[in-house]
Amino acid sequence: MGRTLYDKIWDAHVVKEFGDGSALIYIDRHLVHEVTSPQAFDGLRLNGRKPWRVAANLAVADHNVPTTADRIRGIRDPISRAQVEALDANCAEFGITEFRMNDPRQGIVHVVGPEQGATLPGMTVVCGDSHTSTHGAFGALAFGIGTSEVEHVLATQTLVLKKAKAMRIRVDGEVGVGITAKDIALAIIGSIGTAGGTGYVIEYAGTAIEALSMEGRMTLCNMAIESGARAGLVAVDDKTIAYVKGRPYAPKAQYWDAAVASWRQLHSDPDARFDAEVVLDARSIEPQVTWGTSPEMVVPVSARVPDPAREADPVKRSGMEKALAYMGLAPNTPITDIRIDKVFIGSCTNSRIEDLRAAAAIVKGRRKAPHVKLALVVPGSGLVKAQAEAEGLHHIFLDAGFEWREPGCSMCLAMNADRLEPGERCASTSNRNFEGRQGQGGRTHLVSPAMAAAAAIAGHFVDVRSMH
Amino acid sequence: MRAFTVVTSKVLPLDRANVDTDAIIPKQYLKSIRRTGFGPFLFDDWRYLDPGTLEIDPATRRPNPEFVLNDPRHAGAQILVARDNFGCGSSREHAVWALDDYGFRAVIAPSFADIFYSNCFKNGLLPVVLTAEEVQAIFECVAADADALFTIDLPAQTVRLPCGRVCRFDIHPHHKHNLINGLDEIGLTLAHADAIKAYEAKRRREAPWLFE
């Protein structure tokens, strides 16, 4: 019987089977950031251990870093500074390559990895961050781990894992104009729910997925975790190989042909069996907007805020009521009537060059609505920022009254100074609309970069297709 | 790691689905570079009426009397029960550290998010999956009598309700063995160092570009 893409990568990384359904799996790439690693490095020191293979690790500070230009003078918040300095010291002590805060290659770890070619097809990639699923866009098995597992990978270059089930989500057909990978991702989560992928690795397939750029595939796989799946995957094709070629960590010339030949095998066999299959029609997908406090609480922009009174399941109804109370929304409100206070364009979901281009295309020649207090654009890395500036995108944003910042996680999770105040409502290109995620009492609506840009201009949600 | 065998305790009922790790421990506390001390910040946004940071002494803050964790009837509970998809969201192990530091030894829910679930086993916290119907029965027991004692027996893989009903739960034998014996997984893996080296040598031959 044929094998799935997940089977192929899993099989290639088994160090030892334990005979009880779990196995020791080799990890090719370990990405490290400042928030989930200090206790792991402490663990190594306490036990007198060293990293198993130093060169497998790549570190970058992203969660805590300020995004204002004055960061060149250091981090003002002493606790954030201590955490970033702890990463610097740990990497120096153990010899791990780190892109420090003011290195032009610094950025969000899930933007930096692929950009450097540190993420390659067929690899196992882990990081102490749930959005590591992003790297599955390259046909790599990539997933988030906790700090104890960070220490385990540092010490042993392996993890003890139980194999997940395989799900395939096919999105067939062609999406309409103005529909992005973010809308596909949100539509999938709306369809299967935030726990629909729990226990699975999801392979995204179908013509709409094949048509996505690598940036789009990263956005899609990034949000696999928001449907409960620890990892998302897309098969390798010409786009994957073209993206990787020439990047600093890509295979050297003498290995290139052999590497490409092996990557060409990274797709599910035609007769491979999946434990679950979901099919979506690309043509039915509209621009998506979340209305609640879980990514599955999502509707098309043309819809209204749902009414809990129509929900039969009491646990779900109570969840909807709590969400609406937190979000300050009445049932049946048209989505396009929801006014916003702030806009955030950034995060490991949507801060790559294609995202900034899509937002700039909407913003060009317009201005943000006067009541929108802040429209923040935070590029995913120093290299994305430089590319955007070379294309003049920063002028478009600045002329429209947006702020143009230094790279980092920023207001996706508000560990730095970028945050919502209580009650503020934000159109955000990030990945989580949980209570308090962007600042205590803040209200998050997840959208695509183009939809966020359109909301900034209109001052409320608007169907971006009317602005093209 | 602390071993887990049998725990008998009251149960704290957290009647919510999709309890995410941002809710369990908000981001401002992730700036700590320690593994301990997160208990006072467990469920911080729900638990206190005023905002908190690592620098604010939690004893000076105003507890939210509406939140179940502040209900004195449930004080001392070592078992938490909640609805579906507990621990979804971020991979932060701080969520498990906060539950452990507060004094919880086990969480019961109809389902857990994958990363949270595996983080539990690294810290001696037992995640117990029961059916939605069994979880509902636990909520009803606690509503009837907050002092009622429940017993989780890991070797037997059972939860005994105060009414005498016994619910069986599944757990991977690997997780069970490590938890009952409080084993250090890194130490166990390093016992296979030769196998890792042999794998690595083979991988280096097959995919040398990964080792450049």
PDB file of N, CA, C and O in Angstrom, chain A residues 12-13 16 20 26 28 39 49 52 77 79-80 83 129-130 145-148 152 158 160 162 198-199 255 259 413 415 432 434-437 440, chain B residues 18 20 22 27 30-35 45-46 51 55 89-91 93 112 114-115 119 122 172 174 184 186 189 192 196 199-200 203 208-209 212:
ATOM      1  N   ALA A  12      11.503   7.927   7.674  1.00  0.00           N
ATOM      2  CA  ALA A  12      12.902   8.317   7.446  1.00  0.00           C
ATOM      3  C   ALA A  12      13.584   8.819   8.718  1.00  0.00           C
ATOM      4  O   ALA A  12      14.795   9.048   8.713  1.00  0.00           O
ATOM      5  N   HIS A  13      12.815   9.019   9.786  1.00  0.00           N
ATOM      6  CA  HIS A  13      13.402   9.596  10.998  1.00  0.00           C
ATOM      7  C   HIS A  13      13.322   8.693  12.222  1.00  0.00           C
ATOM      8  O   HIS A  13      13.632   9.123  13.331  1.00  0.00           O
ATOM      9  N   LYS A  16      14.498   4.430  16.636  1.00  0.00           N
ATOM     10  CA  LYS A  16      14.199   3.186  17.351  1.00  0.00           C
ATOM     11  C   LYS A  16      12.696   3.104  17.605  1.00  0.00           C
ATOM     12  O   LYS A  16      12.091   4.087  18.024  1.00  0.00           O
ATOM     13  N   ASP A  20       5.523  -0.156  21.422  1.00  0.00           N
ATOM     14  CA  ASP A  20       4.243   0.137  22.085  1.00  0.00           C
ATOM     15  C   ASP A  20       3.533   1.282  21.361  1.00  0.00           C
ATOM     16  O   ASP A  20       2.691   1.974  21.917  1.00  0.00           O
ATOM     17  N   TYR A  26      14.305  11.202  15.111  1.00  0.00           N
ATOM     18  CA  TYR A  26      15.438  12.123  14.979  1.00  0.00           C
ATOM     19  C   TYR A  26      14.965  13.507  14.521  1.00  0.00           C
ATOM     20  O   TYR A  26      14.071  13.612  13.674  1.00  0.00           O
ATOM     21  N   ASP A  28      15.986  17.005  12.753  1.00  0.00           N
ATOM     22  CA  ASP A  28      17.027  17.609  11.899  1.00  0.00           C
ATOM     23  C   ASP A  28      17.291  19.070  12.255  1.00  0.00           C
ATOM     24  O   ASP A  28      18.425  19.532  12.185  1.00  0.00           O
ATOM     25  N   GLN A  39      14.590  27.781  30.530  1.00  0.00           N
ATOM     26  CA  GLN A  39      14.505  26.679  31.501  1.00  0.00           C
ATOM     27  C   GLN A  39      15.128  25.412  30.929  1.00  0.00           C
ATOM     28  O   GLN A  39      15.630  24.567  31.682  1.00  0.00           O
ATOM     29  N   ARG A  49      24.815  18.410  30.909  1.00  0.00           N
ATOM     30  CA  ARG A  49      24.690  17.934  29.528  1.00  0.00           C
ATOM     31  C   ARG A  49      25.048  19.037  28.543  1.00  0.00           C
ATOM     32  O   ARG A  49      24.989  20.216  28.851  1.00  0.00           O
ATOM     33  N   TRP A  52      23.471  17.967  21.736  1.00  0.00           N
ATOM     34  CA  TRP A  52      23.923  16.777  21.005  1.00  0.00           C
ATOM     35  C   TRP A  52      24.606  17.177  19.697  1.00  0.00           C
ATOM     36  O   TRP A  52      25.665  16.657  19.357  1.00  0.00           O
ATOM     37  N   ASP A  77      12.198  47.540  28.885  1.00  0.00           N
ATOM     38  CA  ASP A  77      11.555  46.694  29.902  1.00  0.00           C
ATOM     39  C   ASP A  77      12.601  45.729  30.465  1.00  0.00           C
ATOM     40  O   ASP A  77      13.131  44.872  29.755  1.00  0.00           O
ATOM     41  N   ILE A  79      12.509  43.140  32.390  1.00  0.00           N
ATOM     42  CA  ILE A  79      12.239  41.687  32.408  1.00  0.00           C
ATOM     43  C   ILE A  79      12.366  41.109  31.001  1.00  0.00           C
ATOM     44  O   ILE A  79      12.937  40.040  30.805  1.00  0.00           O
ATOM     45  N   SER A  80      11.850  41.849  30.006  1.00  0.00           N
ATOM     46  CA  SER A  80      12.037  41.410  28.615  1.00  0.00           C
ATOM     47  C   SER A  80      13.520  41.389  28.261  1.00  0.00           C
ATOM     48  O   SER A  80      14.003  40.471  27.603  1.00  0.00           O
ATOM     49  N   GLN A  83      15.279  38.380  29.553  1.00  0.00           N
ATOM     50  CA  GLN A  83      14.986  37.144  28.829  1.00  0.00           C
ATOM     51  C   GLN A  83      15.774  37.074  27.521  1.00  0.00           C
ATOM     52  O   GLN A  83      16.295  36.017  27.155  1.00  0.00           O
ATOM     53  N   ASP A 129       7.380  26.429  20.153  1.00  0.00           N
ATOM     54  CA  ASP A 129       6.376  27.394  19.724  1.00  0.00           C
ATOM     55  C   ASP A 129       5.364  26.660  18.860  1.00  0.00           C
ATOM     56  O   ASP A 129       5.744  25.982  17.898  1.00  0.00           O
ATOM     57  N   SER A 130       4.087  26.811  19.180  1.00  0.00           N
ATOM     58  CA  SER A 130       3.070  26.004  18.502  1.00  0.00           C
ATOM     59  C   SER A 130       2.988  26.304  17.007  1.00  0.00           C
ATOM     60  O   SER A 130       2.564  25.455  16.236  1.00  0.00           O
ATOM     61  N   ILE A 145       6.738  22.278  20.366  1.00  0.00           N
ATOM     62  CA  ILE A 145       7.026  21.426  21.521  1.00  0.00           C
ATOM     63  C   ILE A 145       7.086  22.290  22.778  1.00  0.00           C
ATOM     64  O   ILE A 145       7.258  23.506  22.702  1.00  0.00           O
ATOM     65  N   GLY A 146       6.955  21.662  23.929  1.00  0.00           N
ATOM     66  CA  GLY A 146       7.099  22.364  25.199  1.00  0.00           C
ATOM     67  C   GLY A 146       8.564  22.476  25.598  1.00  0.00           C
ATOM     68  O   GLY A 146       9.453  21.926  24.933  1.00  0.00           O
ATOM     69  N   THR A 147       8.809  23.166  26.690  1.00  0.00           N
ATOM     70  CA  THR A 147      10.188  23.422  27.106  1.00  0.00           C
ATOM     71  C   THR A 147      10.926  22.148  27.515  1.00  0.00           C
ATOM     72  O   THR A 147      12.129  22.021  27.259  1.00  0.00           O
ATOM     73  N   SER A 148      10.216  21.199  28.124  1.00  0.00           N
ATOM     74  CA  SER A 148      10.896  19.936  28.479  1.00  0.00           C
ATOM     75  C   SER A 148      11.375  19.224  27.220  1.00  0.00           C
ATOM     76  O   SER A 148      12.440  18.610  27.205  1.00  0.00           O
ATOM     77  N   HIS A 152      14.965  18.140  25.756  1.00  0.00           N
ATOM     78  CA  HIS A 152      15.183  16.775  25.265  1.00  0.00           C
ATOM     79  C   HIS A 152      15.855  16.802  23.890  1.00  0.00           C
ATOM     80  O   HIS A 152      16.781  16.028  23.619  1.00  0.00           O
ATOM     81  N   THR A 158      16.616  14.090  19.558  1.00  0.00           N
ATOM     82  CA  THR A 158      15.465  13.219  19.270  1.00  0.00           C
ATOM     83  C   THR A 158      14.276  13.615  20.138  1.00  0.00           C
ATOM     84  O   THR A 158      14.421  14.390  21.087  1.00  0.00           O
ATOM     85  N   VAL A 160      10.685  11.418  21.830  1.00  0.00           N
ATOM     86  CA  VAL A 160       9.881  10.205  21.901  1.00  0.00           C
ATOM     87  C   VAL A 160       8.464  10.595  21.480  1.00  0.00           C
ATOM     88  O   VAL A 160       7.837  11.434  22.128  1.00  0.00           O
ATOM     89  N   LYS A 162       4.537   9.484  19.637  1.00  0.00           N
ATOM     90  CA  LYS A 162       3.553   8.493  19.197  1.00  0.00           C
ATOM     91  C   LYS A 162       3.081   9.002  17.849  1.00  0.00           C
ATOM     92  O   LYS A 162       2.824  10.198  17.691  1.00  0.00           O
ATOM     93  N   THR A 198      -7.190  17.628  16.124  1.00  0.00           N
ATOM     94  CA  THR A 198      -6.472  17.081  17.284  1.00  0.00           C
ATOM     95  C   THR A 198      -6.158  15.600  17.056  1.00  0.00           C
ATOM     96  O   THR A 198      -7.039  14.841  16.672  1.00  0.00           O
ATOM     97  N   GLY A 199      -4.905  15.258  17.269  1.00  0.00           N
ATOM     98  CA  GLY A 199      -4.477  13.875  17.073  1.00  0.00           C
ATOM     99  C   GLY A 199      -4.048  13.557  15.653  1.00  0.00           C
ATOM    100  O   GLY A 199      -3.626  12.448  15.364  1.00  0.00           O
ATOM    101  N   TYR A 255      25.717  19.017  -3.591  1.00  0.00           N
ATOM    102  CA  TYR A 255      24.656  18.146  -3.095  1.00  0.00           C
ATOM    103  C   TYR A 255      23.297  18.481  -3.702  1.00  0.00           C
ATOM    104  O   TYR A 255      22.314  17.785  -3.460  1.00  0.00           O
ATOM    105  N   ALA A 259      19.817  16.315  -3.470  1.00  0.00           N
ATOM    106  CA  ALA A 259      18.791  16.801  -2.544  1.00  0.00           C
ATOM    107  C   ALA A 259      17.458  16.936  -3.278  1.00  0.00           C
ATOM    108  O   ALA A 259      16.426  16.441  -2.813  1.00  0.00           O
ATOM    109  N   LEU A 413       0.932  38.671  20.233  1.00  0.00           N
ATOM    110  CA  LEU A 413       0.722  38.204  21.598  1.00  0.00           C
ATOM    111  C   LEU A 413       1.107  39.239  22.630  1.00  0.00           C
ATOM    112  O   LEU A 413       0.999  38.986  23.828  1.00  0.00           O
ATOM    113  N   MET A 415       3.738  40.597  23.999  1.00  0.00           N
ATOM    114  CA  MET A 415       4.725  40.455  25.080  1.00  0.00           C
ATOM    115  C   MET A 415       5.610  41.682  25.156  1.00  0.00           C
ATOM    116  O   MET A 415       6.300  41.907  26.143  1.00  0.00           O
ATOM    117  N   ARG A 432      -4.552  34.151  16.612  1.00  0.00           N
ATOM    118  CA  ARG A 432      -5.368  33.791  17.783  1.00  0.00           C
ATOM    119  C   ARG A 432      -6.193  34.983  18.254  1.00  0.00           C
ATOM    120  O   ARG A 432      -5.644  36.068  18.440  1.00  0.00           O
ATOM    121  N   PHE A 434      -7.968  34.707  21.113  1.00  0.00           N
ATOM    122  CA  PHE A 434      -8.274  34.347  22.497  1.00  0.00           C
ATOM    123  C   PHE A 434      -8.457  35.605  23.346  1.00  0.00           C
ATOM    124  O   PHE A 434      -7.858  36.638  23.072  1.00  0.00           O
ATOM    125  N   GLU A 435      -9.217  35.455  24.438  1.00  0.00           N
ATOM    126  CA  GLU A 435      -9.363  36.552  25.398  1.00  0.00           C
ATOM    127  C   GLU A 435      -7.982  37.030  25.841  1.00  0.00           C
ATOM    128  O   GLU A 435      -7.137  36.223  26.230  1.00  0.00           O
ATOM    129  N   GLY A 436      -7.769  38.329  25.782  1.00  0.00           N
ATOM    130  CA  GLY A 436      -6.546  38.903  26.324  1.00  0.00           C
ATOM    131  C   GLY A 436      -5.295  38.682  25.497  1.00  0.00           C
ATOM    132  O   GLY A 436      -4.219  39.137  25.862  1.00  0.00           O
ATOM    133  N   ARG A 437      -5.429  37.977  24.375  1.00  0.00           N
ATOM    134  CA  ARG A 437      -4.238  37.611  23.604  1.00  0.00           C
ATOM    135  C   ARG A 437      -3.421  38.844  23.194  1.00  0.00           C
ATOM    136  O   ARG A 437      -2.202  38.872  23.288  1.00  0.00           O
ATOM    137  N   GLN A 440      -4.772  42.629  27.744  1.00  0.00           N
ATOM    138  CA  GLN A 440      -5.905  42.288  28.606  1.00  0.00           C
ATOM    139  C   GLN A 440      -7.142  43.099  28.214  1.00  0.00           C
ATOM    140  O   GLN A 440      -7.081  44.320  28.096  1.00  0.00           O
TER     141      GLN A 440
ATOM    142  N   ASN B  18     -12.589  24.744  25.346  1.00  0.00           N
ATOM    143  CA  ASN B  18     -11.513  25.504  24.677  1.00  0.00           C
ATOM    144  C   ASN B  18     -10.746  26.412  25.631  1.00  0.00           C
ATOM    145  O   ASN B  18     -10.447  27.554  25.298  1.00  0.00           O
ATOM    146  N   ASP B  20      -7.789  27.922  26.699  1.00  0.00           N
ATOM    147  CA  ASP B  20      -6.509  28.003  25.991  1.00  0.00           C
ATOM    148  C   ASP B  20      -5.375  28.330  26.958  1.00  0.00           C
ATOM    149  O   ASP B  20      -5.616  28.782  28.079  1.00  0.00           O
ATOM    150  N   ASP B  22      -3.256  30.678  26.801  1.00  0.00           N
ATOM    151  CA  ASP B  22      -3.193  32.109  27.122  1.00  0.00           C
ATOM    152  C   ASP B  22      -4.051  32.406  28.346  1.00  0.00           C
ATOM    153  O   ASP B  22      -3.715  33.271  29.154  1.00  0.00           O
ATOM    154  N   LYS B  27       0.553  35.965  28.771  1.00  0.00           N
ATOM    155  CA  LYS B  27       1.894  36.177  28.209  1.00  0.00           C
ATOM    156  C   LYS B  27       2.877  36.925  29.084  1.00  0.00           C
ATOM    157  O   LYS B  27       4.063  36.668  29.050  1.00  0.00           O
ATOM    158  N   LEU B  30       5.314  34.870  30.937  1.00  0.00           N
ATOM    159  CA  LEU B  30       6.274  34.019  30.207  1.00  0.00           C
ATOM    160  C   LEU B  30       7.651  34.666  30.148  1.00  0.00           C
ATOM    161  O   LEU B  30       8.599  34.067  29.652  1.00  0.00           O
ATOM    162  N   LYS B  31       7.734  35.895  30.642  1.00  0.00           N
ATOM    163  CA  LYS B  31       9.049  36.550  30.662  1.00  0.00           C
ATOM    164  C   LYS B  31       9.932  35.995  31.771  1.00  0.00           C
ATOM    165  O   LYS B  31      11.123  36.270  31.806  1.00  0.00           O
ATOM    166  N   SER B  32       9.331  35.249  32.694  1.00  0.00           N
ATOM    167  CA  SER B  32      10.137  34.639  33.744  1.00  0.00           C
ATOM    168  C   SER B  32      11.042  33.582  33.117  1.00  0.00           C
ATOM    169  O   SER B  32      10.626  32.851  32.222  1.00  0.00           O
ATOM    170  N   ILE B  33      12.270  33.505  33.599  1.00  0.00           N
ATOM    171  CA  ILE B  33      13.171  32.479  33.056  1.00  0.00           C
ATOM    172  C   ILE B  33      13.271  31.295  34.016  1.00  0.00           C
ATOM    173  O   ILE B  33      14.137  30.442  33.891  1.00  0.00           O
ATOM    174  N   ARG B  34      12.318  31.234  34.978  1.00  0.00           N
ATOM    175  CA  ARG B  34      12.299  30.112  35.928  1.00  0.00           C
ATOM    176  C   ARG B  34      11.170  29.145  35.577  1.00  0.00           C
ATOM    177  O   ARG B  34      10.312  29.446  34.767  1.00  0.00           O
ATOM    178  N   ARG B  35      11.198  27.995  36.225  1.00  0.00           N
ATOM    179  CA  ARG B  35      10.199  26.957  36.000  1.00  0.00           C
ATOM    180  C   ARG B  35       9.111  26.990  37.066  1.00  0.00           C
ATOM    181  O   ARG B  35       8.106  26.300  36.956  1.00  0.00           O
ATOM    182  N   ASP B  45      -6.289  36.354  34.170  1.00  0.00           N
ATOM    183  CA  ASP B  45      -7.283  37.337  33.697  1.00  0.00           C
ATOM    184  C   ASP B  45      -8.677  37.070  34.264  1.00  0.00           C
ATOM    185  O   ASP B  45      -9.475  37.984  34.405  1.00  0.00           O
ATOM    186  N   TRP B  46      -8.970  35.808  34.541  1.00  0.00           N
ATOM    187  CA  TRP B  46     -10.287  35.456  35.090  1.00  0.00           C
ATOM    188  C   TRP B  46     -10.284  35.605  36.605  1.00  0.00           C
ATOM    189  O   TRP B  46     -11.305  35.841  37.225  1.00  0.00           O
ATOM    190  N   PRO B  51      -5.278  44.239  36.554  1.00  0.00           N
ATOM    191  CA  PRO B  51      -4.214  43.605  35.768  1.00  0.00           C
ATOM    192  C   PRO B  51      -2.977  43.296  36.607  1.00  0.00           C
ATOM    193  O   PRO B  51      -2.743  43.951  37.637  1.00  0.00           O
ATOM    194  N   GLU B  55       5.974  41.836  38.302  1.00  0.00           N
ATOM    195  CA  GLU B  55       6.498  42.740  39.331  1.00  0.00           C
ATOM    196  C   GLU B  55       5.454  43.116  40.384  1.00  0.00           C
ATOM    197  O   GLU B  55       5.793  43.732  41.384  1.00  0.00           O
ATOM    198  N   GLY B  89      -4.035  26.077  21.903  1.00  0.00           N
ATOM    199  CA  GLY B  89      -3.269  27.296  21.670  1.00  0.00           C
ATOM    200  C   GLY B  89      -1.776  27.078  21.792  1.00  0.00           C
ATOM    201  O   GLY B  89      -1.241  26.052  21.370  1.00  0.00           O
ATOM    202  N   SER B  90      -1.138  28.041  22.403  1.00  0.00           N
ATOM    203  CA  SER B  90       0.324  28.110  22.476  1.00  0.00           C
ATOM    204  C   SER B  90       0.934  26.884  23.145  1.00  0.00           C
ATOM    205  O   SER B  90       0.311  26.247  23.996  1.00  0.00           O
ATOM    206  N   SER B  91       2.196  26.589  22.795  1.00  0.00           N
ATOM    207  CA  SER B  91       2.898  25.416  23.337  1.00  0.00           C
ATOM    208  C   SER B  91       3.451  25.657  24.739  1.00  0.00           C
ATOM    209  O   SER B  91       4.040  24.763  25.316  1.00  0.00           O
ATOM    210  N   GLU B  93       4.834  25.603  28.066  1.00  0.00           N
ATOM    211  CA  GLU B  93       4.782  24.624  29.151  1.00  0.00           C
ATOM    212  C   GLU B  93       4.467  25.329  30.472  1.00  0.00           C
ATOM    213  O   GLU B  93       4.084  24.687  31.457  1.00  0.00           O
ATOM    214  N   PHE B 112      -8.131  16.971  25.061  1.00  0.00           N
ATOM    215  CA  PHE B 112      -7.042  17.912  25.323  1.00  0.00           C
ATOM    216  C   PHE B 112      -6.366  18.267  24.007  1.00  0.00           C
ATOM    217  O   PHE B 112      -6.333  17.450  23.082  1.00  0.00           O
ATOM    218  N   ASP B 114      -3.087  18.635  21.755  1.00  0.00           N
ATOM    219  CA  ASP B 114      -1.959  17.684  21.712  1.00  0.00           C
ATOM    220  C   ASP B 114      -0.710  18.155  22.462  1.00  0.00           C
ATOM    221  O   ASP B 114      -0.078  17.378  23.166  1.00  0.00           O
ATOM    222  N   ILE B 115      -0.322  19.411  22.275  1.00  0.00           N
ATOM    223  CA  ILE B 115       0.957  19.851  22.875  1.00  0.00           C
ATOM    224  C   ILE B 115       0.812  19.938  24.393  1.00  0.00           C
ATOM    225  O   ILE B 115       1.668  19.476  25.146  1.00  0.00           O
ATOM    226  N   ASN B 119       2.932  17.956  27.207  1.00  0.00           N
ATOM    227  CA  ASN B 119       3.660  18.716  28.232  1.00  0.00           C
ATOM    228  C   ASN B 119       3.325  18.231  29.646  1.00  0.00           C
ATOM    229  O   ASN B 119       4.180  18.244  30.528  1.00  0.00           O
ATOM    230  N   LYS B 122       5.565  15.569  31.185  1.00  0.00           N
ATOM    231  CA  LYS B 122       6.946  15.921  31.543  1.00  0.00           C
ATOM    232  C   LYS B 122       7.020  16.495  32.952  1.00  0.00           C
ATOM    233  O   LYS B 122       8.106  16.804  33.436  1.00  0.00           O
ATOM    234  N   HIS B 172      -1.416   6.097  27.146  1.00  0.00           N
ATOM    235  CA  HIS B 172      -0.369   5.334  26.460  1.00  0.00           C
ATOM    236  C   HIS B 172       0.530   4.659  27.493  1.00  0.00           C
ATOM    237  O   HIS B 172       0.914   5.290  28.479  1.00  0.00           O
ATOM    238  N   HIS B 174       3.572   4.000  27.584  1.00  0.00           N
ATOM    239  CA  HIS B 174       4.837   4.707  27.781  1.00  0.00           C
ATOM    240  C   HIS B 174       4.667   5.856  28.786  1.00  0.00           C
ATOM    241  O   HIS B 174       5.449   6.025  29.720  1.00  0.00           O
ATOM    242  N   ASP B 184      12.939  10.311  34.384  1.00  0.00           N
ATOM    243  CA  ASP B 184      13.507  11.408  33.605  1.00  0.00           C
ATOM    244  C   ASP B 184      13.683  10.922  32.167  1.00  0.00           C
ATOM    245  O   ASP B 184      14.511  10.056  31.886  1.00  0.00           O
ATOM    246  N   ILE B 186      14.910  12.279  29.463  1.00  0.00           N
ATOM    247  CA  ILE B 186      16.189  12.515  28.779  1.00  0.00           C
ATOM    248  C   ILE B 186      17.194  11.422  29.151  1.00  0.00           C
ATOM    249  O   ILE B 186      17.888  10.871  28.290  1.00  0.00           O
ATOM    250  N   THR B 189      16.341   8.337  27.241  1.00  0.00           N
ATOM    251  CA  THR B 189      16.701   8.415  25.820  1.00  0.00           C
ATOM    252  C   THR B 189      18.209   8.277  25.634  1.00  0.00           C
ATOM    253  O   THR B 189      18.666   7.621  24.691  1.00  0.00           O
ATOM    254  N   HIS B 192      19.889   5.230  24.799  1.00  0.00           N
ATOM    255  CA  HIS B 192      19.908   4.779  23.402  1.00  0.00           C
ATOM    256  C   HIS B 192      20.899   5.581  22.561  1.00  0.00           C
ATOM    257  O   HIS B 192      20.744   5.691  21.344  1.00  0.00           O
ATOM    258  N   ILE B 196      21.139   6.428  18.388  1.00  0.00           N
ATOM    259  CA  ILE B 196      21.062   7.774  17.799  1.00  0.00           C
ATOM    260  C   ILE B 196      22.294   8.022  16.927  1.00  0.00           C
ATOM    261  O   ILE B 196      22.188   8.525  15.803  1.00  0.00           O
ATOM    262  N   TYR B 199      21.981   6.025  13.706  1.00  0.00           N
ATOM    263  CA  TYR B 199      21.012   6.664  12.806  1.00  0.00           C
ATOM    264  C   TYR B 199      21.656   7.869  12.129  1.00  0.00           C
ATOM    265  O   TYR B 199      21.536   8.071  10.917  1.00  0.00           O
ATOM    266  N   GLU B 200      22.338   8.657  12.941  1.00  0.00           N
ATOM    267  CA  GLU B 200      22.935   9.897  12.439  1.00  0.00           C
ATOM    268  C   GLU B 200      23.969   9.602  11.344  1.00  0.00           C
ATOM    269  O   GLU B 200      24.041  10.303  10.336  1.00  0.00           O
ATOM    270  N   ARG B 203      22.064   8.737   8.225  1.00  0.00           N
ATOM    271  CA  ARG B 203      21.419   9.934   7.668  1.00  0.00           C
ATOM    272  C   ARG B 203      22.455  10.829   6.991  1.00  0.00           C
ATOM    273  O   ARG B 203      22.189  11.439   5.966  1.00  0.00           O
ATOM    274  N   PRO B 208      23.657  14.197   3.023  1.00  0.00           N
ATOM    275  CA  PRO B 208      24.811  14.905   3.600  1.00  0.00           C
ATOM    276  C   PRO B 208      24.586  16.408   3.731  1.00  0.00           C
ATOM    277  O   PRO B 208      25.194  17.051   4.587  1.00  0.00           O
ATOM    278  N   TRP B 209      23.671  16.960   2.890  1.00  0.00           N
ATOM    279  CA  TRP B 209      23.451  18.414   2.947  1.00  0.00           C
ATOM    280  C   TRP B 209      22.876  18.874   4.286  1.00  0.00           C
ATOM    281  O   TRP B 209      22.966  20.035   4.619  1.00  0.00           O
ATOM    282  N   GLU B 212      25.998  19.838   6.664  1.00  0.00           N
ATOM    283  CA  GLU B 212      27.036  20.784   6.217  1.00  0.00           C
ATOM    284  C   GLU B 212      27.108  21.982   7.142  1.00  0.00           C
ATOM    285  O   GLU B 212      26.089  22.504   7.549  1.00  0.00           O
TER     286      GLU B 212
END
